Structures are given as structure tokens and as C-alpha cells.
PDB file of C-alpha atoms in Angstrom:
ATOM      1  CA  MET I   1      20.918  10.133  -5.372  1.00  0.00           C
ATOM      2  CA  ILE I   2      18.401   7.983  -3.537  1.00  0.00           C
ATOM      3  CA  THR I   3      17.285   4.816  -5.315  1.00  0.00           C
ATOM      4  CA  LEU I   4      13.899   3.395  -4.352  1.00  0.00           C
ATOM      5  CA  TYR I   5      13.388  -0.284  -5.109  1.00  0.00           C
ATOM      6  CA  GLY I   6       9.855  -1.528  -5.717  1.00  0.00           C
ATOM      7  CA  PHE I   7       7.766  -3.886  -7.806  1.00  0.00           C
ATOM      8  CA  GLY I   8       6.733  -1.350 -10.443  1.00  0.00           C
ATOM      9  CA  PRO I   9       3.397  -0.292 -11.912  1.00  0.00           C
ATOM     10  CA  THR I  10       0.728  -2.961 -12.317  1.00  0.00           C
ATOM     11  CA  PHE I  11      -2.876  -3.779 -11.369  1.00  0.00           C
ATOM     12  CA  GLY I  12      -4.006  -0.332 -12.516  1.00  0.00           C
ATOM     13  CA  LEU I  13      -1.726   1.271  -9.929  1.00  0.00           C
ATOM     14  CA  PRO I  14       1.501   3.267 -10.231  1.00  0.00           C
ATOM     15  CA  GLU I  15       3.059   0.678  -7.904  1.00  0.00           C
ATOM     16  CA  ALA I  16       1.897  -2.803  -6.926  1.00  0.00           C
ATOM     17  CA  SER I  17       2.820  -2.531  -3.234  1.00  0.00           C
ATOM     18  CA  PRO I  18       1.103  -0.069  -0.881  1.00  0.00           C
ATOM     19  CA  TYR I  19       4.280   0.043   1.198  1.00  0.00           C
ATOM     20  CA  VAL I  20       6.380   1.078  -1.788  1.00  0.00           C
ATOM     21  CA  THR I  21       3.728   3.644  -2.730  1.00  0.00           C
ATOM     22  CA  LYS I  22       3.822   5.031   0.805  1.00  0.00           C
ATOM     23  CA  THR I  23       7.588   5.491   0.649  1.00  0.00           C
ATOM     24  CA  GLU I  24       7.473   7.032  -2.828  1.00  0.00           C
ATOM     25  CA  VAL I  25       4.829   9.569  -1.788  1.00  0.00           C
ATOM     26  CA  GLN I  26       6.828  10.407   1.339  1.00  0.00           C
ATOM     27  CA  LEU I  27       9.903  11.022  -0.820  1.00  0.00           C
ATOM     28  CA  LYS I  28       7.799  13.414  -2.879  1.00  0.00           C
ATOM     29  CA  LEU I  29       6.491  15.129   0.267  1.00  0.00           C
ATOM     30  CA  LEU I  30      10.040  15.528   1.553  1.00  0.00           C
ATOM     31  CA  GLY I  31      11.105  17.049  -1.750  1.00  0.00           C
ATOM     32  CA  LEU I  32      14.010  14.622  -2.108  1.00  0.00           C
ATOM     33  CA  PRO I  33      15.214  13.653  -5.602  1.00  0.00           C
ATOM     34  CA  TYR I  34      15.185   9.926  -6.231  1.00  0.00           C
ATOM     35  CA  ARG I  35      15.096   7.338  -8.951  1.00  0.00           C
ATOM     36  CA  LYS I  36      13.072   4.157  -8.930  1.00  0.00           C
ATOM     37  CA  GLU I  37      14.085   0.671  -9.967  1.00  0.00           C
ATOM     38  CA  ARG I  38      12.422  -2.719  -9.923  1.00  0.00           C
ATOM     39  CA  ALA I  39      13.785  -5.351  -7.574  1.00  0.00           C
ATOM     40  CA  ARG I  40      12.973  -8.730  -6.091  1.00  0.00           C
ATOM     41  CA  PRO I  41      12.211  -8.956  -2.376  1.00  0.00           C
ATOM     42  CA  ASP I  42      15.078 -11.391  -1.841  1.00  0.00           C
ATOM     43  CA  LEU I  43      17.530  -8.626  -2.809  1.00  0.00           C
ATOM     44  CA  SER I  44      16.371  -6.481   0.108  1.00  0.00           C
ATOM     45  CA  PRO I  45      18.227  -6.446   3.444  1.00  0.00           C
ATOM     46  CA  LYS I  46      15.002  -7.629   5.097  1.00  0.00           C
ATOM     47  CA  GLY I  47      13.634  -9.763   2.268  1.00  0.00           C
ATOM     48  CA  GLN I  48      10.824  -7.328   1.518  1.00  0.00           C
ATOM     49  CA  LEU I  49      10.087  -4.247  -0.535  1.00  0.00           C
ATOM     50  CA  PRO I  50      10.547  -1.349  -0.412  1.00  0.00           C
ATOM     51  CA  PHE I  51      14.159  -0.679   0.333  1.00  0.00           C
ATOM     52  CA  ILE I  52      16.349   2.248  -0.625  1.00  0.00           C
ATOM     53  CA  ASP I  53      19.982   2.849  -1.387  1.00  0.00           C
ATOM     54  CA  ASP I  54      21.000   6.291  -0.173  1.00  0.00           C
ATOM     55  CA  ASP I  55      24.633   6.922  -1.096  1.00  0.00           C
ATOM     56  CA  GLY I  56      25.495   3.359  -0.151  1.00  0.00           C
ATOM     57  CA  ALA I  57      23.240   3.102   2.904  1.00  0.00           C
ATOM     58  CA  ARG I  58      20.677   0.370   2.259  1.00  0.00           C
ATOM     59  CA  VAL I  59      17.556   0.755   4.379  1.00  0.00           C
ATOM     60  CA  ALA I  60      14.549  -1.580   4.262  1.00  0.00           C
ATOM     61  CA  ASP I  61      10.959  -1.274   5.533  1.00  0.00           C
ATOM     62  CA  SER I  62       8.867   1.820   4.843  1.00  0.00           C
ATOM     63  CA  HIS I  63       8.832   2.915   8.496  1.00  0.00           C
ATOM     64  CA  PHE I  64      12.596   2.765   8.898  1.00  0.00           C
ATOM     65  CA  ILE I  65      13.138   4.354   5.504  1.00  0.00           C
ATOM     66  CA  ARG I  66      11.088   7.315   6.707  1.00  0.00           C
ATOM     67  CA  GLU I  67      13.079   7.526   9.944  1.00  0.00           C
ATOM     68  CA  HIS I  68      16.340   7.444   8.013  1.00  0.00           C
ATOM     69  CA  LEU I  69      15.280  10.155   5.561  1.00  0.00           C
ATOM     70  CA  GLU I  70      13.923  12.509   8.213  1.00  0.00           C
ATOM     71  CA  ARG I  71      17.013  12.083  10.374  1.00  0.00           C
ATOM     72  CA  LYS I  72      19.589  12.406   7.578  1.00  0.00           C
ATOM     73  CA  TYR I  73      17.980  15.327   5.767  1.00  0.00           C
ATOM     74  CA  GLY I  74      16.653  17.197   8.796  1.00  0.00           C
ATOM     75  CA  LYS I  75      13.043  17.065   7.680  1.00  0.00           C
ATOM     76  CA  ASP I  76       9.789  16.210   9.473  1.00  0.00           C
ATOM     77  CA  LEU I  77       6.784  14.871   7.595  1.00  0.00           C
ATOM     78  CA  ASP I  78       4.613  15.731  10.598  1.00  0.00           C
ATOM     79  CA  ALA I  79       5.798  19.313  11.032  1.00  0.00           C
ATOM     80  CA  GLY I  80       2.912  21.345  12.397  1.00  0.00           C
ATOM     81  CA  LEU I  81       1.250  18.444  14.220  1.00  0.00           C
ATOM     82  CA  ASP I  82       1.027  18.615  17.992  1.00  0.00           C
ATOM     83  CA  ALA I  83       1.766  15.678  20.286  1.00  0.00           C
ATOM     84  CA  ARG I  84      -1.804  14.377  20.244  1.00  0.00           C
ATOM     85  CA  GLN I  85      -2.028  14.594  16.450  1.00  0.00           C
ATOM     86  CA  ARG I  86       1.269  12.734  16.117  1.00  0.00           C
ATOM     87  CA  ALA I  87      -0.129  10.001  18.356  1.00  0.00           C
ATOM     88  CA  GLU I  88      -3.311   9.862  16.282  1.00  0.00           C
ATOM     89  CA  ALA I  89      -1.261   9.665  13.080  1.00  0.00           C
ATOM     90  CA  TRP I  90       0.635   6.670  14.462  1.00  0.00           C
ATOM     91  CA  ALA I  91      -2.612   4.969  15.497  1.00  0.00           C
ATOM     92  CA  ILE I  92      -4.102   5.515  12.024  1.00  0.00           C
ATOM     93  CA  GLU I  93      -0.981   4.152  10.366  1.00  0.00           C
ATOM     94  CA  ARG I  94      -1.035   1.014  12.518  1.00  0.00           C
ATOM     95  CA  MET I  95      -4.747   0.483  11.811  1.00  0.00           C
ATOM     96  CA  LEU I  96      -4.099   0.676   8.091  1.00  0.00           C
ATOM     97  CA  GLU I  97      -0.834  -1.238   7.832  1.00  0.00           C
ATOM     98  CA  ASN I  98      -1.417  -3.903  10.462  1.00  0.00           C
ATOM     99  CA  HIS I  99      -5.109  -4.414   9.824  1.00  0.00           C
ATOM    100  CA  PHE I 100      -6.692  -2.891   6.751  1.00  0.00           C
ATOM    101  CA  VAL I 101      -3.949  -3.788   4.250  1.00  0.00           C
ATOM    102  CA  ALA I 102      -4.387  -7.434   5.272  1.00  0.00           C
ATOM    103  CA  THR I 103      -8.101  -7.363   4.421  1.00  0.00           C
ATOM    104  CA  SER I 104      -7.297  -5.677   1.112  1.00  0.00           C
ATOM    105  CA  GLY I 105      -4.478  -8.110   0.381  1.00  0.00           C
ATOM    106  CA  TYR I 106      -6.771 -11.041   1.119  1.00  0.00           C
ATOM    107  CA  ALA I 107      -9.062  -9.815  -1.666  1.00  0.00           C
ATOM    108  CA  ARG I 108      -6.117  -9.581  -4.053  1.00  0.00           C
ATOM    109  CA  TRP I 109      -4.462 -12.901  -3.249  1.00  0.00           C
ATOM    110  CA  LEU I 110      -7.056 -15.305  -1.872  1.00  0.00           C
ATOM    111  CA  ILE I 111     -10.036 -14.644  -4.132  1.00  0.00           C
ATOM    112  CA  PRO I 112      -9.118 -17.159  -6.866  1.00  0.00           C
ATOM    113  CA  GLU I 113     -10.087 -15.082  -9.900  1.00  0.00           C
ATOM    114  CA  ASN I 114      -8.124 -12.096  -8.561  1.00  0.00           C
ATOM    115  CA  PHE I 115      -5.057 -14.212  -7.931  1.00  0.00           C
ATOM    116  CA  GLU I 116      -5.215 -15.697 -11.412  1.00  0.00           C
ATOM    117  CA  LYS I 117      -5.427 -12.336 -13.173  1.00  0.00           C
ATOM    118  CA  GLY I 118      -2.973 -10.590 -10.848  1.00  0.00           C
ATOM    119  CA  PRO I 119      -0.331 -12.035  -8.497  1.00  0.00           C
ATOM    120  CA  ALA I 120      -0.137 -15.338 -10.393  1.00  0.00           C
ATOM    121  CA  HIS I 121       1.734 -13.443 -13.105  1.00  0.00           C
ATOM    122  CA  PHE I 122       4.590 -12.598 -10.750  1.00  0.00           C
ATOM    123  CA  VAL I 123       6.244 -15.829 -11.878  1.00  0.00           C
ATOM    124  CA  ASP I 124       5.839 -15.215 -15.608  1.00  0.00           C
ATOM    125  CA  GLY I 125       9.577 -14.644 -15.957  1.00  0.00           C
ATOM    126  CA  ALA I 126      10.259 -18.293 -15.095  1.00  0.00           C
ATOM    127  CA  PRO I 127      10.353 -21.069 -17.713  1.00  0.00           C
ATOM    128  CA  GLU I 128       6.799 -21.976 -18.701  1.00  0.00           C
ATOM    129  CA  GLU I 129       7.012 -25.552 -17.432  1.00  0.00           C
ATOM    130  CA  GLN I 130       7.980 -24.310 -13.947  1.00  0.00           C
ATOM    131  CA  ARG I 131       5.246 -21.704 -13.589  1.00  0.00           C
ATOM    132  CA  PRO I 132       2.364 -23.868 -12.271  1.00  0.00           C
ATOM    133  CA  LYS I 133       4.500 -25.184  -9.390  1.00  0.00           C
ATOM    134  CA  LEU I 134       5.888 -21.731  -8.642  1.00  0.00           C
ATOM    135  CA  ARG I 135       2.381 -20.257  -8.564  1.00  0.00           C
ATOM    136  CA  GLU I 136       1.244 -22.965  -6.158  1.00  0.00           C
ATOM    137  CA  GLU I 137       4.214 -22.334  -3.884  1.00  0.00           C
ATOM    138  CA  LEU I 138       3.720 -18.554  -4.002  1.00  0.00           C
ATOM    139  CA  LEU I 139       0.036 -18.817  -3.149  1.00  0.00           C
ATOM    140  CA  ALA I 140       0.741 -21.298  -0.343  1.00  0.00           C
ATOM    141  CA  ARG I 141       3.300 -18.959   1.240  1.00  0.00           C
ATOM    142  CA  VAL I 142       0.927 -16.013   1.101  1.00  0.00           C
ATOM    143  CA  ARG I 143      -1.974 -18.074   2.437  1.00  0.00           C
ATOM    144  CA  ASP I 144       0.162 -19.273   5.342  1.00  0.00           C
ATOM    145  CA  ASN I 145       1.219 -15.692   6.042  1.00  0.00           C
ATOM    146  CA  TYR I 146      -2.371 -14.442   6.118  1.00  0.00           C
ATOM    147  CA  ARG I 147      -3.332 -17.327   8.357  1.00  0.00           C
ATOM    148  CA  ALA I 148      -0.483 -16.453  10.726  1.00  0.00           C
ATOM    149  CA  LEU I 149      -1.724 -12.855  10.750  1.00  0.00           C
ATOM    150  CA  GLY I 150      -5.170 -14.196  11.639  1.00  0.00           C
ATOM    151  CA  ILE I 151      -7.088 -12.702   8.736  1.00  0.00           C
ATOM    152  CA  ALA I 152      -7.376 -15.973   6.788  1.00  0.00           C
ATOM    153  CA  ARG I 153      -8.970 -17.685   9.800  1.00  0.00           C
ATOM    154  CA  HIS I 154     -12.170 -15.673   9.293  1.00  0.00           C
ATOM    155  CA  SER I 155     -15.042 -16.119   6.867  1.00  0.00           C
ATOM    156  CA  ASN I 156     -15.221 -13.905   3.793  1.00  0.00           C
ATOM    157  CA  GLU I 157     -18.089 -11.963   5.357  1.00  0.00           C
ATOM    158  CA  GLU I 158     -16.126 -11.400   8.568  1.00  0.00           C
ATOM    159  CA  ILE I 159     -13.066 -10.190   6.628  1.00  0.00           C
ATOM    160  CA  VAL I 160     -15.165  -7.667   4.708  1.00  0.00           C
ATOM    161  CA  ALA I 161     -16.756  -6.477   7.952  1.00  0.00           C
ATOM    162  CA  LEU I 162     -13.324  -5.904   9.484  1.00  0.00           C
ATOM    163  CA  GLY I 163     -12.204  -3.956   6.442  1.00  0.00           C
ATOM    164  CA  VAL I 164     -15.353  -1.843   6.441  1.00  0.00           C
ATOM    165  CA  ARG I 165     -14.846  -0.988  10.098  1.00  0.00           C
ATOM    166  CA  SER I 166     -11.419   0.457   9.290  1.00  0.00           C
ATOM    167  CA  LEU I 167     -12.813   2.323   6.291  1.00  0.00           C
ATOM    168  CA  THR I 168     -15.565   3.769   8.455  1.00  0.00           C
ATOM    169  CA  ALA I 169     -13.036   4.935  11.037  1.00  0.00           C
ATOM    170  CA  LEU I 170     -10.810   6.506   8.376  1.00  0.00           C
ATOM    171  CA  SER I 171     -13.763   8.205   6.694  1.00  0.00           C
ATOM    172  CA  THR I 172     -14.884   9.666  10.014  1.00  0.00           C
ATOM    173  CA  LEU I 173     -11.382  10.918  10.822  1.00  0.00           C
ATOM    174  CA  LEU I 174     -10.958  12.505   7.399  1.00  0.00           C
ATOM    175  CA  GLY I 175     -14.358  14.174   7.329  1.00  0.00           C
ATOM    176  CA  ASP I 176     -14.455  16.980   4.763  1.00  0.00           C
ATOM    177  CA  ARG I 177     -10.794  17.963   5.118  1.00  0.00           C
ATOM    178  CA  PRO I 178      -8.410  17.710   2.154  1.00  0.00           C
ATOM    179  CA  TYR I 179      -5.892  15.760   4.249  1.00  0.00           C
ATOM    180  CA  LEU I 180      -6.177  13.813   7.474  1.00  0.00           C
ATOM    181  CA  PHE I 181      -4.937  16.685   9.623  1.00  0.00           C
ATOM    182  CA  GLY I 182      -6.181  19.680   7.701  1.00  0.00           C
ATOM    183  CA  GLY I 183      -4.840  21.750   4.845  1.00  0.00           C
ATOM    184  CA  ARG I 184      -1.452  20.096   4.314  1.00  0.00           C
ATOM    185  CA  PRO I 185      -0.463  16.438   4.048  1.00  0.00           C
ATOM    186  CA  ALA I 186       1.331  14.624   6.853  1.00  0.00           C
ATOM    187  CA  GLY I 187       3.309  11.406   6.673  1.00  0.00           C
ATOM    188  CA  VAL I 188       0.235   9.290   7.364  1.00  0.00           C
ATOM    189  CA  ASP I 189      -1.530  10.644   4.279  1.00  0.00           C
ATOM    190  CA  ALA I 190       0.964   8.672   2.198  1.00  0.00           C
ATOM    191  CA  THR I 191      -0.049   5.523   4.078  1.00  0.00           C
ATOM    192  CA  ALA I 192      -3.773   6.203   3.737  1.00  0.00           C
ATOM    193  CA  PHE I 193      -3.545   7.035   0.048  1.00  0.00           C
ATOM    194  CA  ALA I 194      -1.551   3.896  -0.708  1.00  0.00           C
ATOM    195  CA  ALA I 195      -3.964   1.636   1.195  1.00  0.00           C
ATOM    196  CA  LEU I 196      -7.054   3.180  -0.387  1.00  0.00           C
ATOM    197  CA  ALA I 197      -5.699   3.104  -3.935  1.00  0.00           C
ATOM    198  CA  GLY I 198      -4.871  -0.566  -3.399  1.00  0.00           C
ATOM    199  CA  ILE I 199      -8.466  -1.497  -2.654  1.00  0.00           C
ATOM    200  CA  LEU I 200     -10.131   0.973  -5.043  1.00  0.00           C
ATOM    201  CA  THR I 201      -8.230  -0.026  -8.171  1.00  0.00           C
ATOM    202  CA  PRO I 202     -10.820  -1.376 -10.622  1.00  0.00           C
ATOM    203  CA  PHE I 203      -8.390  -4.112 -11.686  1.00  0.00           C
ATOM    204  CA  PHE I 204      -9.606  -6.362  -8.854  1.00  0.00           C
ATOM    205  CA  ASP I 205     -13.247  -6.930  -8.023  1.00  0.00           C
ATOM    206  CA  SER I 206     -14.163  -7.830  -4.452  1.00  0.00           C
ATOM    207  CA  PRO I 207     -16.941  -7.230  -1.923  1.00  0.00           C
ATOM    208  CA  LEU I 208     -14.580  -5.003   0.055  1.00  0.00           C
ATOM    209  CA  ARG I 209     -13.816  -2.842  -2.987  1.00  0.00           C
ATOM    210  CA  ARG I 210     -17.518  -2.377  -3.629  1.00  0.00           C
ATOM    211  CA  ARG I 211     -18.027  -1.326  -0.024  1.00  0.00           C
ATOM    212  CA  ALA I 212     -15.043   1.045  -0.212  1.00  0.00           C
ATOM    213  CA  GLU I 213     -16.623   2.763  -3.193  1.00  0.00           C
ATOM    214  CA  GLY I 214     -19.464   3.836  -0.909  1.00  0.00           C
ATOM    215  CA  PHE I 215     -17.250   6.180   1.129  1.00  0.00           C
ATOM    216  CA  ALA I 216     -17.507   9.334  -0.952  1.00  0.00           C
ATOM    217  CA  ASN I 217     -14.876  11.301   0.942  1.00  0.00           C
ATOM    218  CA  LEU I 218     -12.326   8.463   0.735  1.00  0.00           C
ATOM    219  CA  VAL I 219     -12.940   8.006  -2.995  1.00  0.00           C
ATOM    220  CA  ALA I 220     -12.477  11.744  -3.598  1.00  0.00           C
ATOM    221  CA  TYR I 221      -9.400  11.863  -1.348  1.00  0.00           C
ATOM    222  CA  THR I 222      -7.755   9.013  -3.256  1.00  0.00           C
ATOM    223  CA  ALA I 223      -8.481  10.586  -6.636  1.00  0.00           C
ATOM    224  CA  ARG I 224      -7.175  13.969  -5.473  1.00  0.00           C
ATOM    225  CA  LEU I 225      -3.916  12.539  -4.120  1.00  0.00           C
ATOM    226  CA  MET I 226      -3.464  10.426  -7.255  1.00  0.00           C
ATOM    227  CA  ARG I 227      -3.640  13.614  -9.321  1.00  0.00           C
ATOM    228  CA  GLU I 228      -1.252  15.349  -6.918  1.00  0.00           C
ATOM    229  CA  PHE I 229       1.432  12.689  -6.658  1.00  0.00           C
ATOM    230  CA  TYR I 230       0.998  10.700  -9.880  1.00  0.00           C
ATOM    231  CA  PRO I 231      -0.417  13.236 -12.346  1.00  0.00           C
ATOM    232  CA  ASP I 232       0.510  11.104 -15.366  1.00  0.00           C
ATOM    233  CA  HIS I 233      -1.143   7.952 -14.068  1.00  0.00           C
ATOM    234  CA  PRO I 234      -4.640   7.335 -15.461  1.00  0.00           C
ATOM    235  CA  TRP I 235      -7.115   7.003 -12.615  1.00  0.00           C
ATOM    236  CA  GLU I 236     -10.863   7.019 -12.871  1.00  0.00           C
ATOM    237  CA  ALA I 237     -12.647   7.598  -9.579  1.00  0.00           C
ATOM    238  CA  PRO I 238     -15.078   4.736  -8.917  1.00  0.00           C
ATOM    239  CA  ARG I 239     -18.764   5.443  -9.227  1.00  0.00           C
ATOM    240  CA  GLN I 240     -20.336   6.106  -5.897  1.00  0.00           C
ATOM    241  CA  GLY I 241     -22.164   3.170  -4.360  1.00  0.00           C
ATOM    242  CA  ALA I 242     -24.152   2.641  -1.219  1.00  0.00           C
TER     243      ALA I 242
END
């Protein structure tokens, strides 16, 4: 049995981390039985979630988890895609994971009211007198990470503009198709769904979320995949904006 380690459901999402969500959806697409457990990032081989335990093999990072699963079980999430489509899928995944998720994460972590209602509670398991210091340290680490990535060096307006550019590209690529490459999902659909759900959750308000709500096909795509992969999770599609 495969065990998937993640953060667990929170923030109006079936899973807090888009990377864990991506891996969970890919497990579902592969048709592999698994169980899910909560874990701390420091328990992972790479100090990050997700990671899996597959009959004693511990594999971390959503990309390498996918490689391991496809290789071990003889499956291909991109079956049916030609060489160009596989290249496009990789480019889309890099745009989302190395660019868009940072703009979305900025809204979650570095807008003060969002941090206070959301990630600040990650330390609630600690003794009450230690929590203020732990929250400060957590926020400082994340802020430093986003600055190293470059995203926190921009103004709020510039960050939103970068996020909207990725949303526009994804919306154009999706068009009116049910999935990014036609009538059946590919591996990158798990990535896109996870990234979009992360910004569209109504738990956090942000200028980028309000802009995301204006992409009708992305809103519908997210709601459809939520029903497909998490049918028991309550999800109300955002009202369409401009």
C-alpha cells in the first residue's frame, strides 16, 4: 500500500498544499490504491511535502513521486500525447509550479490578514506562550524564501500582473476543452487543478483571486475536476467577475 503524506484539508481545500494535491490527483488518475496521512515537512527525505512510502521506498517531491510511480507500475499519465504535447505539458507545469504558485502563495502568506487567518495557525499545536515567536519565525522564513524566488521583490500590483499573465496563458491553452489536451486528463491537469483551486478557494481574499474569478473556463474547469476527484468535498464555484 502506498502512503501519501501531506498537510491535510484546510483553507476550504481538500489539501493545503497544491503539490500534495497534484500527487493525490495523479494517484487517482493512475488508479493506484493509497492511504493518506498527515506529516510535518521535517519528516520528509527532502524536508518538504509531499512524500510517499511505497512498500518501504520513501520518495519526496511531486515530480519524482510521479516518475517513481510511472516507472514502478508501468503506467504513463501522458499516454496518448505526442512529443510536442508532452513538451507543452512540461512547459505548462513549469509555468504553474515555478511561477504561478509563487504569486498565489504570496497572497496566502504575505497579505497580513490572510496569514493571520490561515498559515499562522500552523503553530497552534505548540504551547500558547511559544506561538507568537514561532509565527514570527515561520513568516520570516517564508518571506525570505519568496524574496529569494524574486516574487517578494515586486510591488503588489506587479505580482498580481504576473499571476494574471499566467492565468491568461492557461485559459487560452485550455479553451473550451474539458482537459488541457482534450477529452481525457493528462498528468499536467493535476498540476493545473491544484494551482487553480489554491487561488480560487474563497477562504482567502486577494486581488489575484478576484482576477482569477474572471476566467470563466478556468473556474468551470476547477469546479468540474473538484467534483471528479473530490466528490465529497464541498466546493462552490466563484461568481463570475470581470
